[in-house]
Short mmCIF file of C-alpha atoms in Angstrom, two decimals:
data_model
loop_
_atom_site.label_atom_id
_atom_site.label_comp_id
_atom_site.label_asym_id
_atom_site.label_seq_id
_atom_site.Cartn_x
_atom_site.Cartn_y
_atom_site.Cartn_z
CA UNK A 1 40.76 9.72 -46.85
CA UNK A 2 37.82 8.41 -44.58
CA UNK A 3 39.55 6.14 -41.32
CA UNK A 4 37.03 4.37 -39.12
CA UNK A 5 38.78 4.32 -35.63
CA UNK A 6 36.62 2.27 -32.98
CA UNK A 7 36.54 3.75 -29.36
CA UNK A 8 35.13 3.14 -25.84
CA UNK A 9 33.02 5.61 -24.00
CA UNK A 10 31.92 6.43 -20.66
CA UNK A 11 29.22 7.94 -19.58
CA UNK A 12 28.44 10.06 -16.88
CA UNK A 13 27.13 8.29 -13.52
CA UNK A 14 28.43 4.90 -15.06
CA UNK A 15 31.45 2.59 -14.36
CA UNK A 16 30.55 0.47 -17.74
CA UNK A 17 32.29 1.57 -21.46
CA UNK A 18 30.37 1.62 -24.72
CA UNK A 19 31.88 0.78 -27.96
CA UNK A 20 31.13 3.18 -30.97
CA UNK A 21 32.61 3.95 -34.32
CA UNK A 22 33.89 7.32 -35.88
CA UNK A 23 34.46 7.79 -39.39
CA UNK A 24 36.96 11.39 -39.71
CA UNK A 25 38.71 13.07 -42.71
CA UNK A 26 42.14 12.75 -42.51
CA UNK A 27 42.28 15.87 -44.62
CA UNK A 28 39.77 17.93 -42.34
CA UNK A 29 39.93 16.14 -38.70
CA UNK A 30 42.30 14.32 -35.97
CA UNK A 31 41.47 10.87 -34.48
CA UNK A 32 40.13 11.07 -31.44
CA UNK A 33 41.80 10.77 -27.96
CA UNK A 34 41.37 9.85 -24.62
CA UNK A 35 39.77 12.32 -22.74
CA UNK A 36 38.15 13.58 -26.09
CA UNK A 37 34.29 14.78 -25.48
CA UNK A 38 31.97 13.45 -28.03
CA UNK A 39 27.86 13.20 -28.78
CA UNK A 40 26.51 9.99 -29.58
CA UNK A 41 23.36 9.30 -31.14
CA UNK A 42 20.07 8.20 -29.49
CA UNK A 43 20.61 4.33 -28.16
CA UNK A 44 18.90 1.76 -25.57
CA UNK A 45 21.85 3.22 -23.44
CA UNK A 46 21.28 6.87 -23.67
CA UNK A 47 17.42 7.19 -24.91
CA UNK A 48 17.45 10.87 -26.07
CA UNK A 49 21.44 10.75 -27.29
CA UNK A 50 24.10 12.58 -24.96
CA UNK A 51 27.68 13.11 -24.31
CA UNK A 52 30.85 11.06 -22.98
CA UNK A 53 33.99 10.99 -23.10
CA UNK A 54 36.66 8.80 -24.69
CA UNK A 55 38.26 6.13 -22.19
CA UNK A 56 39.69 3.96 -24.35
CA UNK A 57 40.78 3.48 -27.81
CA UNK A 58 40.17 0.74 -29.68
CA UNK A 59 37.11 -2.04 -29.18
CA UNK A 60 37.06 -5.99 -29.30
CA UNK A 61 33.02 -5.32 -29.34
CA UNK A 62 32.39 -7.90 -31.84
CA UNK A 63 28.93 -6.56 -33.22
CA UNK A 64 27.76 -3.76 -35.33
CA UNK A 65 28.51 -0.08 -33.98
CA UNK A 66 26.84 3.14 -33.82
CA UNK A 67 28.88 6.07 -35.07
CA UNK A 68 29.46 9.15 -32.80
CA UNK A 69 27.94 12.08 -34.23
CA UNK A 70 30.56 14.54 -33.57
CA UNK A 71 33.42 15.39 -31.34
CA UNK A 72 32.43 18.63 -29.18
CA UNK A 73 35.19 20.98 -28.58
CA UNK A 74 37.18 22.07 -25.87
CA UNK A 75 35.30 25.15 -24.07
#
């Protein structure tokens, strides 16, 4: 089964959180979790795409949201 979950990023060299929305496989993947690295797609906020990590779970962002591309795994 397919579960949106709606999270809050931070970048690097920024105090301000980004909404975004990841679609996982219950079957295949976890949620993710604070602390979690992930990539996110090309944006007005990140111009080329990049990587933050999860601060917060959840979002009251009340328009529509990019989706994360992927989680990137622990080194």
């Amino acid at each position: 089964m397919i579960i949106r979950q709606t999270v809050q990023v931070k970048f690097l060299g920024t105090d301000r959180l980004y909404s975004y929305a990841y679609d996982w496989d219950t079957n295949h993947e976890q949620a993710l979790e604070i602390g979690d690295r992930v990539e996110v797609p090309p944006s007005t906020v990140q111009p080329d795409g990049g990587s933050g990590t999860v601060a917060v779970l959840g979002s009251l962002y009340p328009g529509p949201l990019q989706n994360i591309v992927r989680r990137i795994p622990d080194a």
